[in-house]
XYZ file of N, CA and C in Angstrom:
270
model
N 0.819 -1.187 0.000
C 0.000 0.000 0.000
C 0.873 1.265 0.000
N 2.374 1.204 0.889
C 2.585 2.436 0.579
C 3.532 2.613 -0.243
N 4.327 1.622 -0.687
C 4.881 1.564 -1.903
C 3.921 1.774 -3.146
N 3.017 1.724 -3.467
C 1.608 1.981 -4.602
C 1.779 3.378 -4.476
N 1.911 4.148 -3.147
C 1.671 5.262 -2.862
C 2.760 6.623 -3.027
N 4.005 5.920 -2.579
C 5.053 5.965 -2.925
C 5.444 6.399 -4.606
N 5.020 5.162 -5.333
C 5.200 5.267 -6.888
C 4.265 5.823 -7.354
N 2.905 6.354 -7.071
C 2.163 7.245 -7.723
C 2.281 8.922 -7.325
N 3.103 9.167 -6.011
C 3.762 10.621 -6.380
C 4.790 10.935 -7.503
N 5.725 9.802 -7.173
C 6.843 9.469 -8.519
C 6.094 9.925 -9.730
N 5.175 9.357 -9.884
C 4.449 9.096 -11.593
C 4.043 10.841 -11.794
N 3.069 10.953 -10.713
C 2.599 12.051 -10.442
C 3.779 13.331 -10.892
N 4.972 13.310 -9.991
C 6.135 13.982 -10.667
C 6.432 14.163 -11.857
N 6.075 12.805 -12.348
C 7.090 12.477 -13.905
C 5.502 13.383 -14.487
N 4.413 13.456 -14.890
C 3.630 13.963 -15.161
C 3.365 15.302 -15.300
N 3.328 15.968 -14.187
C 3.567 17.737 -13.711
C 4.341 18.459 -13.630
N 5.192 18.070 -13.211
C 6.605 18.444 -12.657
C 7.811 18.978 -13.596
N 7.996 17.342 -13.575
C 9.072 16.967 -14.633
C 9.084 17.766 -16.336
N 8.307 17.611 -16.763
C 8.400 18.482 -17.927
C 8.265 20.014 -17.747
N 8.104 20.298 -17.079
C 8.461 21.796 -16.609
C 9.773 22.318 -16.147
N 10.448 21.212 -15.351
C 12.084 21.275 -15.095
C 12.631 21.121 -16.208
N 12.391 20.116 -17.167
C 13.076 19.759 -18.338
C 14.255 18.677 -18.003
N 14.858 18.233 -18.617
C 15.906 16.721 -18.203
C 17.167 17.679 -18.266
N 17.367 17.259 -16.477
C 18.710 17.564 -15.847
C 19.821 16.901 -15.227
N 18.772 15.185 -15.562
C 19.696 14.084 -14.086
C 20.755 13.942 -15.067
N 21.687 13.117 -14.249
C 23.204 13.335 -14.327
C 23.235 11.806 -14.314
N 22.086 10.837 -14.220
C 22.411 9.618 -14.531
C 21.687 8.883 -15.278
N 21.438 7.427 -15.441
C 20.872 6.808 -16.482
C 21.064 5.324 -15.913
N 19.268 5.133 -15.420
C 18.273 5.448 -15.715
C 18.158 7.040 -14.379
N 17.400 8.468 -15.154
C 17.137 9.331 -14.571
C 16.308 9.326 -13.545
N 16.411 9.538 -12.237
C 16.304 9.605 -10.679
C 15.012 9.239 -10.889
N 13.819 9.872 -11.695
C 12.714 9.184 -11.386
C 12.549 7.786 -12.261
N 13.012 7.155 -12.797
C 12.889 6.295 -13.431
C 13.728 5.398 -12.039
N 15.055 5.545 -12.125
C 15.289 5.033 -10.991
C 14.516 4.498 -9.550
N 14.051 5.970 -9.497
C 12.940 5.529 -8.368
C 11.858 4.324 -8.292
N 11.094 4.414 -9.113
C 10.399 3.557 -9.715
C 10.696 2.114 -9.901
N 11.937 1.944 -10.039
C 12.595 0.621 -10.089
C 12.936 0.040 -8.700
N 13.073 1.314 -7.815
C 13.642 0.854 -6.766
C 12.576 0.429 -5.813
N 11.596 1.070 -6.120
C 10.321 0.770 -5.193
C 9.877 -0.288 -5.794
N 9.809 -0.483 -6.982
C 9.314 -2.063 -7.301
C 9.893 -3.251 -6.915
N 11.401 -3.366 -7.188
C 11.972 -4.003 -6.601
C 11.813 -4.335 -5.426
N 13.007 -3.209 -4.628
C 12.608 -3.729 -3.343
C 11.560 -2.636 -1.952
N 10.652 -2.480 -2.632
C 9.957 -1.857 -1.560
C 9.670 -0.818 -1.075
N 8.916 -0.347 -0.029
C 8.444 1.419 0.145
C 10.189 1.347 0.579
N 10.325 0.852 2.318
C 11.385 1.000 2.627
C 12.756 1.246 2.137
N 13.476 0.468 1.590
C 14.378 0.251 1.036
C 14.530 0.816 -0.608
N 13.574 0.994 -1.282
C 12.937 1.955 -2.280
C 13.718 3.088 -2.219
N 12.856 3.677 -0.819
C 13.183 4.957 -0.618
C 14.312 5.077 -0.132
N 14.845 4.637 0.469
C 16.095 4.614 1.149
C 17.143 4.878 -0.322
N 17.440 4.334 -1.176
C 18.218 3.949 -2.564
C 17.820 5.508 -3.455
N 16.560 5.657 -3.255
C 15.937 7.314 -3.733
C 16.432 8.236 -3.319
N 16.828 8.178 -2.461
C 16.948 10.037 -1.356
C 18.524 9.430 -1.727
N 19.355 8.338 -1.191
C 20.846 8.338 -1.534
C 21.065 8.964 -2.996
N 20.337 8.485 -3.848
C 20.530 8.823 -5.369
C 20.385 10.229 -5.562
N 19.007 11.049 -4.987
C 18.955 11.970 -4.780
C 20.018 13.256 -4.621
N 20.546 12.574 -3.581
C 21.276 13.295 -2.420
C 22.912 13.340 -3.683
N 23.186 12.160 -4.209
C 24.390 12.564 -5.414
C 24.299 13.292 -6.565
N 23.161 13.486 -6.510
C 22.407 13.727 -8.331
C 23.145 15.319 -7.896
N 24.030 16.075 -7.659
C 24.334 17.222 -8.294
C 24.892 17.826 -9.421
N 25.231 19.485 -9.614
C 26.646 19.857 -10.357
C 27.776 19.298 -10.119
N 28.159 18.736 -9.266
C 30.135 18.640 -9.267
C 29.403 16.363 -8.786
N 28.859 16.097 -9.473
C 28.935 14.572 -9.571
C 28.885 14.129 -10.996
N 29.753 13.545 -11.319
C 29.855 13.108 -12.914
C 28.671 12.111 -13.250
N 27.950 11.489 -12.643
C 26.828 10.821 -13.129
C 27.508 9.716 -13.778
N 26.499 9.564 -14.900
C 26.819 7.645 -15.646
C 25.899 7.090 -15.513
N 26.278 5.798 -15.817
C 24.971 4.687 -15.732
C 24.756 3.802 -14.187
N 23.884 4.372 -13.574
C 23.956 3.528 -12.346
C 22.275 3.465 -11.907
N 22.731 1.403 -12.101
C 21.428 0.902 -12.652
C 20.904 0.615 -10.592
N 19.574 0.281 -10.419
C 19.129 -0.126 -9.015
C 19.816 -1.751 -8.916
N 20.217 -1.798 -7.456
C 21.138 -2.714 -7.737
C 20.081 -4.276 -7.435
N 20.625 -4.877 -7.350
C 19.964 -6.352 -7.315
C 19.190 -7.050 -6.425
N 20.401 -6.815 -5.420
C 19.900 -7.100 -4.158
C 19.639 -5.990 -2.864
N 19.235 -5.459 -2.376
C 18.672 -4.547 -1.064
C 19.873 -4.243 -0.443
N 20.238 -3.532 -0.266
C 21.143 -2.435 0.356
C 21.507 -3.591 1.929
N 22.584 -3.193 2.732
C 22.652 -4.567 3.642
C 21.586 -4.279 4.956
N 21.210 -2.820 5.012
C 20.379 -2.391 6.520
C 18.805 -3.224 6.338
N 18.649 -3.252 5.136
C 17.511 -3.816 4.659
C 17.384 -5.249 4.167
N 18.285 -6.209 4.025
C 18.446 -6.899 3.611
C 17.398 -8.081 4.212
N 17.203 -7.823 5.555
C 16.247 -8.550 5.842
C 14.761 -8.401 5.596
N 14.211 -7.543 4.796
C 13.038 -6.953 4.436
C 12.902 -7.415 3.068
N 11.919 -7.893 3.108
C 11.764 -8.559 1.326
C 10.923 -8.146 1.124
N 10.905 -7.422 -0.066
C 8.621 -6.939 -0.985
C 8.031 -8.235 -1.516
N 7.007 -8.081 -1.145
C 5.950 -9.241 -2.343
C 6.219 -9.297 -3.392
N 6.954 -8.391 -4.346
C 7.493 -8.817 -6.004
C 8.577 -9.376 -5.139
N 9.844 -9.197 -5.040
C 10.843 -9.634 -4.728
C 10.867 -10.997 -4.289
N 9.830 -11.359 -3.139
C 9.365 -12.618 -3.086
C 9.145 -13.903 -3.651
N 8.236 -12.926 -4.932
C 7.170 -13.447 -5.823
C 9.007 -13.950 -6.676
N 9.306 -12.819 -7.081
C 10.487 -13.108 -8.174
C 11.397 -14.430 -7.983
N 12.166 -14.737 -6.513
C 12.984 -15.870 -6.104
C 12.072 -17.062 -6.102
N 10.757 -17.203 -5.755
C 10.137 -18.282 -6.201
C 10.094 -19.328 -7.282
């Protein structure tokens, strides 16, 4: 539920927002796309957690690149699994 909730401000962003800023991220896939991956993957928690870090680099003086959501859950979270994630190792 709050991961649903979570990814429909995201969307919501990418919708209103976003084309009014115009494309500025510094990586690939771009922070909200990122986002989106990360909450699907693994979860509101850990989602967000991977969001605000990404966030928090996305400036001027960070060279960016390709930096994809990683595979497995960050280690603070590691014990927290989402229902896709679940669903997926099955």
């Amino acid at each position: 539920m709050v991961r649903a909730l979570l990814m429909a401000l995201v969307r919501g962003y990418r919708l209103t927002l976003s084309p009014w800023l115009g494309s500025a991220c510094r990586f690939e896939p771009t922070c909200s796309a990122y986002s989106l991956q990360a909450l699907e993957r693994h979860g509101a928690a850990a989602g967000s957690y991977l969001t605000l870090r990404r966030l928090a680099r996305c400036h001027p003086w960070c060279a960016g690149g390709h930096d994809p959501v990683p595979e497995r859950a960050p280690g603070l979270f590691s014990g927290l699994t989402s229902s896709s994630s679940a669903k997926k190792s099955s």
